[in-house]
Amino acid sequence: MIPEIEQAPIAEIKAFQEGKLKELLTYLNTNSEYYKRLFRQHNISINDINTLEDLATIPTTSKEDLQKYNDDFICVPKHKIIDYVTTSGTLGKPVTFALTDNDLERLAYNEAISFACAGVQQNDVLQLMTTMDRCFMAGLAYFLGVRKLGAGIIRVGNGIPELQWDSIFKFKPTYLIAVPSFLLKLIEYANLHGIDINNSGIKGAICIGESLREQDFLPNTLAEKIKKSWNIELYSTYASTEMNTAFTECEHQKGGHHHPELIIIEILNDDENPVNDGDVGELTITTIGVEAMPLLRFKTGDMVKAHYDGCECGRNTVRLGPVIGRKKQMVKYKGTTLYPPAMNNILNDFNEVENYIIEISHNTIGTDEILIKIATQVPTETLLQNIKDHFRAKLRVTPKIEFHDKKEIQQLQFPKLSRKPIMVVDKRVF
């Protein structure tokens, strides 16, 4: 189930996207109060935008713009809106996104081809381990995509390992949709209760929210820990509410594939110019086919590297490597530039670490400080020193590390109304 456009020559893909871009600009210039105002303020004639390169003449859109002018992005009358979702608000005030019936159909198509990219077929059954309520787009998208693909789905929701295993044995799913670190909790529960996980019928897991790969696509520590106990395939995905689109690994597991019929991507540097091939930059997206709230040159805040060489699966589309980090969470610490995912990978090396939270702040002279609060059943000086040594070996610096009560860290990770754990608390004032 590979869409024809994804196997087309690069030049054909580009021409296809340029046609879709012209349609989008006309639509925005007719229906979007925000973009009509933007075009007018910057004296932009949409007739002058004919190529993907011409996008550079249009100012980017930020998360702050969405927060400030949320309703101005809506392009349809209220009676056409049939669903509302909100962003998680990880780095600020949540944003509301409206969806029409056509948008939900697009969302279903996106997830269907993404699941198919990871090898899921019509005769498979997937167990959904994320929430569908609380205005969360991801759970709804997975359900719609599985339904569109024609496969079966079990909507268990997040958490509760005992319930997850009961459902696995009762309904016999072949794939799981889960946050990777939760798979470790399933493994831990299985070991405590004599469950033979490798005879459970699970072939693979579609993983969300956490990276599974290093930048060279080799498994990271988290993936290795899962695979050491559970002989299943792990497929990494990357998506966001703003994109309405997913980048999912194929069977070769060398980056998430771009769907050119759904989204235009740019990788930009700090000056908002395209980075050189192979360099890291901020993913900036333009959505195709979105009816209620399309976005033009939206800066996602995610730092990524694109890969342009052809994939063995037959797709000619760009592939995105693992997200290196959130641009706003970049830390300059003792002469080294860090992103929280690099610290996550080090902490995942230690089985003794039960949970943790990373706090970033400014010290009295205005430079960045890092404090990592760790919960463990063995709070020894030896463990503390081993973790510090590991940081020094891998990242060349050692942040401040403290042992804290597990419940205290859980309260920090799950503040009121949170839909997913918060692993980074940024206290810096810019």
Coordinates of C-alpha atoms in Angstrom, one line a residue:
M1 CA 0.0 0.0 0.0
I2 CA 2.6 2.6 -1.2
P3 CA 0.9 5.6 -2.7
E4 CA 2.1 6.1 -6.3
I5 CA 3.4 9.6 -5.6
E6 CA 5.8 8.3 -3.0
Q7 CA 7.5 6.1 -5.6
A8 CA 7.6 8.8 -8.3
P9 CA 10.8 10.5 -9.4
I10 CA 12.0 13.4 -7.2
A11 CA 11.2 15.9 -9.9
E12 CA 7.6 14.6 -10.2
I13 CA 7.1 14.7 -6.5
K14 CA 8.3 18.4 -6.5
A15 CA 6.0 19.4 -9.3
F16 CA 3.1 17.6 -7.6
Q17 CA 3.8 19.6 -4.4
E18 CA 4.1 22.9 -6.2
G19 CA 0.6 22.3 -7.7
K20 CA -0.8 21.6 -4.3
L21 CA 1.0 24.7 -2.9
K22 CA -0.8 26.9 -5.4
E23 CA -4.1 25.4 -4.4
L24 CA -3.4 26.0 -0.7
L25 CA -2.3 29.6 -1.2
T26 CA -5.6 30.4 -3.1
Y27 CA -7.6 28.7 -0.3
L28 CA -5.8 30.6 2.5
N29 CA -6.1 33.9 0.6
T30 CA -9.9 33.3 0.5
N31 CA -10.6 31.7 3.9
S32 CA -7.9 32.4 6.5
E33 CA -8.2 35.7 8.4
Y34 CA -4.7 35.1 9.7
Y35 CA -3.0 34.5 6.4
K36 CA -4.9 37.1 4.5
R37 CA -3.6 39.6 7.0
L38 CA -0.1 38.2 6.7
F39 CA -0.1 38.5 2.9
R40 CA -1.4 42.0 3.1
Q41 CA 1.0 43.2 5.8
H42 CA 4.0 41.8 3.8
N43 CA 2.8 42.8 0.4
I44 CA 2.8 39.2 -0.8
S45 CA 1.1 38.3 -4.0
I46 CA 0.3 34.6 -4.1
N47 CA 0.6 34.7 -7.9
D48 CA 4.3 35.2 -7.3
I49 CA 4.6 31.9 -5.4
N50 CA 5.1 29.2 -8.0
T51 CA 7.9 26.9 -6.7
L52 CA 8.8 25.3 -3.3
E53 CA 11.8 27.7 -3.3
D54 CA 9.4 30.7 -3.5
L55 CA 8.1 29.7 0.0
A56 CA 11.1 31.5 1.4
T57 CA 9.5 34.8 0.6
I58 CA 6.7 34.2 3.0
P59 CA 7.2 34.8 6.8
T60 CA 7.1 31.7 9.0
T61 CA 4.3 30.9 11.5
S62 CA 5.2 30.2 15.1
K63 CA 3.5 28.4 18.0
E64 CA 3.1 31.8 19.6
D65 CA 1.1 33.0 16.5
L66 CA -1.2 30.0 16.9
Q67 CA -1.7 30.8 20.6
K68 CA -2.3 34.5 20.1
Y69 CA -4.6 34.3 17.0
N70 CA -6.0 30.8 17.4
D71 CA -9.5 31.5 15.9
D72 CA -8.1 33.5 13.0
F73 CA -6.6 30.3 11.6
I74 CA -10.0 28.6 11.2
C75 CA -11.1 28.6 7.5
V76 CA -14.5 27.1 7.8
P77 CA -17.9 28.1 9.3
K78 CA -18.6 26.6 12.7
H79 CA -21.2 24.2 11.5
K80 CA -18.6 22.4 9.4
I81 CA -16.4 21.7 12.4
I82 CA -17.2 18.2 13.8
D83 CA -14.2 17.6 16.1
Y84 CA -11.9 19.7 18.3
V85 CA -8.5 18.6 19.5
T86 CA -5.9 20.5 21.6
T87 CA -2.1 20.4 21.6
S88 CA -0.4 19.0 24.7
G89 CA 1.0 22.4 25.7
T90 CA 4.4 21.0 26.4
L91 CA 6.1 24.4 25.9
G92 CA 3.2 26.8 26.5
K93 CA -0.5 27.4 26.3
P94 CA -2.3 24.6 24.5
V95 CA -3.8 25.4 21.1
T96 CA -7.2 24.3 19.9
F97 CA -7.4 22.7 16.4
A98 CA -10.7 22.3 14.6
L99 CA -11.4 19.4 12.2
T100 CA -14.0 18.9 9.5
D101 CA -15.3 15.6 8.2
N102 CA -12.7 15.9 5.4
D103 CA -9.9 16.5 7.9
L104 CA -10.8 13.4 9.8
E105 CA -10.8 11.4 6.5
R106 CA -7.4 12.9 5.7
L107 CA -6.2 11.9 9.2
A108 CA -7.5 8.4 8.7
Y109 CA -5.7 8.2 5.3
N110 CA -2.4 9.4 6.9
E111 CA -2.5 6.8 9.6
A112 CA -3.6 4.0 7.3
I113 CA -0.6 4.5 4.9
S114 CA 1.7 5.0 8.0
F115 CA 0.6 1.7 9.5
A116 CA 1.0 0.0 6.2
C117 CA 4.5 1.6 5.9
A118 CA 5.4 -0.2 9.2
G119 CA 4.1 -3.5 7.8
V120 CA 0.6 -3.6 9.4
Q121 CA -1.9 -5.5 7.2
Q122 CA -5.6 -5.9 7.0
N123 CA -5.6 -9.2 8.9
D124 CA -3.7 -7.7 11.9
V125 CA -5.2 -6.6 15.2
L126 CA -3.7 -3.6 17.1
Q127 CA -4.0 -2.8 20.8
L128 CA -4.2 0.9 21.4
M129 CA -2.3 1.9 24.6
T130 CA -2.9 5.7 24.3
T131 CA -5.9 7.7 25.3
M132 CA -8.7 8.7 22.9
D133 CA -10.4 11.2 25.2
R134 CA -9.4 14.7 26.6
C135 CA -9.2 16.2 23.1
F136 CA -6.1 14.1 22.2
M137 CA -5.6 13.8 18.5
A138 CA -3.2 10.8 18.4
G139 CA -5.5 8.2 19.9
L140 CA -8.3 9.3 17.6
A141 CA -6.0 9.3 14.6
Y142 CA -4.8 5.7 15.3
F143 CA -8.3 4.5 15.6
L144 CA -9.4 6.1 12.4
G145 CA -6.3 4.9 10.6
V146 CA -6.7 1.3 11.7
R147 CA -10.3 1.3 10.6
K148 CA -9.4 2.8 7.2
L149 CA -6.8 0.1 6.7
G150 CA -9.4 -2.5 7.5
A151 CA -7.5 -4.0 10.5
G152 CA -8.9 -4.6 14.0
I153 CA -8.3 -2.4 17.0
I154 CA -8.6 -2.9 20.8
R155 CA -9.0 0.5 22.6
V156 CA -7.6 -0.3 26.0
G157 CA -6.1 3.2 26.7
N158 CA -3.0 4.1 28.5
G159 CA -1.4 2.5 31.6
I160 CA -2.5 -0.5 33.8
P161 CA -0.1 -3.3 32.7
E162 CA -2.5 -6.0 34.2
L163 CA -5.4 -4.8 32.0
Q164 CA -3.1 -4.6 29.0
W165 CA -1.9 -8.2 29.4
D166 CA -5.5 -9.4 30.1
S167 CA -6.5 -7.8 26.8
I168 CA -3.5 -9.3 24.9
F169 CA -4.5 -12.8 26.0
K170 CA -8.2 -12.2 25.4
F171 CA -8.1 -10.5 22.0
K172 CA -4.7 -11.7 20.7
P173 CA -3.5 -8.5 19.0
T174 CA -0.5 -8.8 16.7
Y175 CA 0.7 -5.2 17.2
L176 CA 0.8 -2.7 20.0
I177 CA 0.6 1.1 19.8
A178 CA 2.5 2.4 22.8
V179 CA 5.1 4.7 24.3
P180 CA 8.3 2.7 24.3
S181 CA 9.1 3.2 28.0
F182 CA 5.6 1.7 28.8
L183 CA 6.7 -1.5 27.0
L184 CA 9.4 -1.9 29.7
K185 CA 6.6 -1.7 32.3
L186 CA 4.8 -4.5 30.5
I187 CA 8.0 -6.5 30.5
E188 CA 8.5 -5.9 34.2
Y189 CA 4.9 -7.0 35.0
A190 CA 5.3 -10.1 32.8
N191 CA 8.5 -11.1 34.6
L192 CA 6.8 -10.7 38.0
H193 CA 3.8 -12.8 37.0
G194 CA 5.4 -15.6 35.0
I195 CA 4.1 -14.4 31.6
D196 CA 6.1 -15.7 28.6
I197 CA 6.1 -12.5 26.5
N198 CA 7.7 -14.1 23.5
N199 CA 4.7 -16.5 23.2
S200 CA 2.1 -13.7 23.4
G201 CA 1.6 -13.4 19.7
I202 CA 2.8 -9.8 19.5
K203 CA 4.9 -9.2 16.3
G204 CA 5.7 -5.6 16.7
A205 CA 5.0 -2.2 18.3
I206 CA 4.2 1.1 16.7
C207 CA 6.0 3.4 19.1
I208 CA 5.2 7.1 19.8
G209 CA 6.5 9.9 21.9
E210 CA 10.0 8.6 22.5
S211 CA 12.9 7.9 20.1
L212 CA 14.1 4.4 19.4
R213 CA 17.1 5.2 17.3
E214 CA 20.5 7.0 17.4
Q215 CA 21.2 9.4 14.5
D216 CA 22.8 6.5 12.6
F217 CA 19.5 4.6 13.0
L218 CA 21.1 2.0 15.3
P219 CA 18.9 1.1 18.3
N220 CA 19.3 3.4 21.2
T221 CA 19.5 2.3 24.9
L222 CA 15.7 2.2 25.3
A223 CA 15.2 0.1 22.2
E224 CA 18.0 -2.3 23.2
K225 CA 16.4 -2.8 26.6
I226 CA 13.1 -3.7 25.1
K227 CA 14.6 -6.0 22.5
K228 CA 16.8 -7.7 25.0
S229 CA 13.7 -9.2 26.6
W230 CA 11.0 -9.1 23.9
N231 CA 11.7 -10.3 20.4
I232 CA 9.4 -7.9 18.6
E233 CA 9.9 -5.4 15.8
L234 CA 9.9 -1.7 17.0
Y235 CA 8.8 1.0 14.6
S236 CA 9.4 4.6 15.4
T237 CA 6.9 7.3 14.4
Y238 CA 7.0 11.1 14.7
A239 CA 3.9 13.3 14.4
S240 CA 2.2 16.4 15.9
T241 CA -1.2 17.8 16.1
E242 CA -0.2 20.8 14.0
M243 CA 1.0 18.6 11.2
N244 CA -2.0 16.3 11.1
T245 CA 0.6 13.9 9.5
A246 CA 3.0 11.2 10.6
F247 CA 6.5 10.2 9.6
T248 CA 6.8 6.4 10.2
E249 CA 9.5 3.9 9.6
C250 CA 9.3 1.2 7.0
E251 CA 10.7 -2.3 7.5
H252 CA 14.2 -1.0 6.9
Q253 CA 13.9 1.3 9.9
K254 CA 16.1 4.1 8.6
G255 CA 13.9 7.2 9.3
G256 CA 10.3 8.2 9.1
H257 CA 9.0 8.5 5.6
H258 CA 7.6 11.8 4.3
H259 CA 4.1 11.7 2.7
P260 CA 4.4 14.4 0.0
E261 CA 0.6 14.3 -0.7
L262 CA 0.0 15.5 2.8
I263 CA 2.8 17.9 3.8
I264 CA 5.6 20.1 2.5
I265 CA 8.7 20.2 4.6
E266 CA 11.6 22.6 5.0
I267 CA 14.6 22.2 7.3
L268 CA 15.6 25.7 8.4
N269 CA 18.6 27.2 10.3
D270 CA 18.4 30.1 12.8
D271 CA 18.2 32.6 9.9
E272 CA 15.2 30.7 8.4
N273 CA 17.3 29.6 5.4
P274 CA 17.4 25.9 4.3
V275 CA 20.2 24.0 5.9
N276 CA 22.8 22.1 3.8
D277 CA 21.9 18.5 3.1
G278 CA 22.7 16.4 6.1
D279 CA 22.7 19.3 8.6
V280 CA 20.4 19.7 11.6
G281 CA 17.7 22.3 11.4
E282 CA 14.2 23.1 12.6
L283 CA 11.4 21.2 10.8
T284 CA 9.0 23.7 9.2
I285 CA 5.9 22.4 7.6
T286 CA 3.1 23.4 5.2
T287 CA 0.0 21.2 5.4
I288 CA -1.7 19.9 2.2
G289 CA -5.4 19.0 2.1
V290 CA -6.3 20.3 5.5
E291 CA -9.7 22.1 5.4
A292 CA -10.4 23.7 8.8
M293 CA -6.9 24.9 10.0
P294 CA -4.2 24.6 7.3
L295 CA -0.8 25.9 8.2
L296 CA 1.8 27.6 6.0
R297 CA 5.5 27.5 6.9
F298 CA 4.8 26.5 10.5
K299 CA 7.9 26.1 12.6
T300 CA 7.5 23.0 14.7
G301 CA 10.3 23.6 17.1
D302 CA 11.7 20.2 16.5
M303 CA 15.4 19.9 15.5
V304 CA 15.9 17.1 12.9
K305 CA 18.1 15.9 10.1
A306 CA 16.7 14.9 6.7
H307 CA 17.9 12.0 4.6
Y308 CA 17.5 12.2 0.8
D309 CA 18.9 8.9 -0.5
G310 CA 16.5 6.4 -1.8
C311 CA 15.1 3.7 0.5
E312 CA 15.2 0.0 -0.2
C313 CA 11.4 -0.1 0.3
G314 CA 10.9 1.7 -3.0
R315 CA 9.8 5.1 -1.7
N316 CA 11.7 8.1 -3.1
T317 CA 10.5 10.4 -0.3
V318 CA 12.6 12.2 2.2
R319 CA 13.2 10.5 5.5
L320 CA 13.5 12.2 8.9
G321 CA 15.9 11.0 11.4
P322 CA 15.1 10.9 15.2
V323 CA 14.2 14.2 16.7
I324 CA 17.4 15.6 18.3
G325 CA 15.4 17.9 20.6
R326 CA 13.1 20.8 21.0
K327 CA 14.7 24.0 19.8
K328 CA 13.5 25.9 22.9
Q329 CA 14.9 23.2 25.2
M330 CA 18.4 23.5 23.9
V331 CA 20.8 23.9 26.8
K332 CA 24.3 25.5 26.6
Y333 CA 26.0 23.9 29.6
K334 CA 29.7 24.4 30.4
G335 CA 30.6 25.0 26.8
T336 CA 28.5 22.1 25.4
T337 CA 25.2 22.2 23.6
L338 CA 22.7 19.6 24.9
Y339 CA 19.1 18.5 24.2
P340 CA 17.1 16.5 26.8
P341 CA 16.8 13.4 24.6
A342 CA 20.6 12.9 24.9
M343 CA 20.2 12.9 28.7
N344 CA 17.3 10.5 28.5
N345 CA 19.4 8.0 26.6
I346 CA 22.1 8.0 29.3
L347 CA 19.6 7.6 32.1
N348 CA 17.9 4.7 30.3
D349 CA 21.2 2.9 30.6
F350 CA 20.6 2.4 34.3
N351 CA 18.1 -0.2 35.4
E352 CA 18.2 1.2 38.9
V353 CA 16.7 4.5 37.8
E354 CA 12.9 4.1 38.2
N355 CA 11.9 7.5 37.0
Y356 CA 13.4 11.0 36.7
I357 CA 12.7 14.5 35.7
I358 CA 15.1 17.1 34.1
E359 CA 15.0 20.6 35.4
I360 CA 16.6 23.4 33.4
S361 CA 17.1 26.9 35.0
H362 CA 19.3 30.0 34.9
N363 CA 21.9 30.5 37.6
T364 CA 22.7 33.9 39.2
I365 CA 24.9 35.0 36.3
G366 CA 22.3 34.0 33.7
T367 CA 23.8 30.8 32.3
D368 CA 22.1 27.4 32.0
E369 CA 22.0 24.9 34.8
I370 CA 20.7 21.3 34.7
L371 CA 19.3 19.4 37.7
I372 CA 18.2 15.8 37.3
K373 CA 16.0 14.4 40.0
I374 CA 16.1 10.6 40.1
A375 CA 14.0 8.0 42.0
T376 CA 15.6 4.7 42.8
Q377 CA 15.4 1.9 45.4
V378 CA 19.2 1.9 45.7
P379 CA 20.2 5.6 46.4
T380 CA 23.9 4.9 46.9
E381 CA 26.9 7.1 46.3
T382 CA 28.2 4.4 44.0
L383 CA 25.2 4.6 41.7
L384 CA 25.3 8.4 41.8
Q385 CA 29.0 8.4 40.8
N386 CA 28.4 5.8 38.1
I387 CA 25.7 8.0 36.5
K388 CA 27.9 11.1 36.7
D389 CA 30.8 9.1 35.1
H390 CA 28.5 8.0 32.3
F391 CA 27.4 11.5 31.6
R392 CA 31.0 12.7 31.5
A393 CA 32.0 9.9 29.1
K394 CA 29.1 10.4 26.7
L395 CA 28.4 14.1 26.9
R396 CA 31.7 15.5 28.3
V397 CA 29.8 17.3 31.1
T398 CA 28.1 16.2 34.4
P399 CA 24.8 17.9 35.4
K400 CA 23.8 18.2 39.0
I401 CA 22.0 14.9 40.1
E402 CA 19.9 14.3 43.2
F403 CA 17.9 11.4 44.6
H404 CA 14.2 12.2 45.3
D405 CA 11.1 10.3 46.4
K406 CA 9.4 8.5 43.5
K407 CA 6.0 10.0 44.3
E408 CA 7.4 13.5 44.3
I409 CA 8.8 12.9 40.8
Q410 CA 5.6 11.4 39.6
Q411 CA 3.7 14.5 40.8
L412 CA 6.1 16.7 38.8
Q413 CA 5.7 14.4 35.7
F414 CA 1.9 14.4 35.8
P415 CA 0.6 17.8 36.7
K416 CA -3.1 18.4 36.8
L417 CA -4.8 17.9 33.4
S418 CA -1.7 16.5 31.8
R419 CA -2.3 13.9 29.1
K420 CA 1.3 12.6 29.0
P421 CA 4.3 12.6 31.3
I422 CA 6.4 15.7 31.4
M423 CA 10.1 14.8 31.5
V424 CA 11.6 18.3 31.2
V425 CA 10.7 21.3 33.4
D426 CA 12.2 24.5 31.9
K427 CA 12.4 27.3 34.5
R428 CA 14.5 29.7 32.3
V429 CA 13.2 33.2 31.6
F430 CA 14.2 34.6 28.3

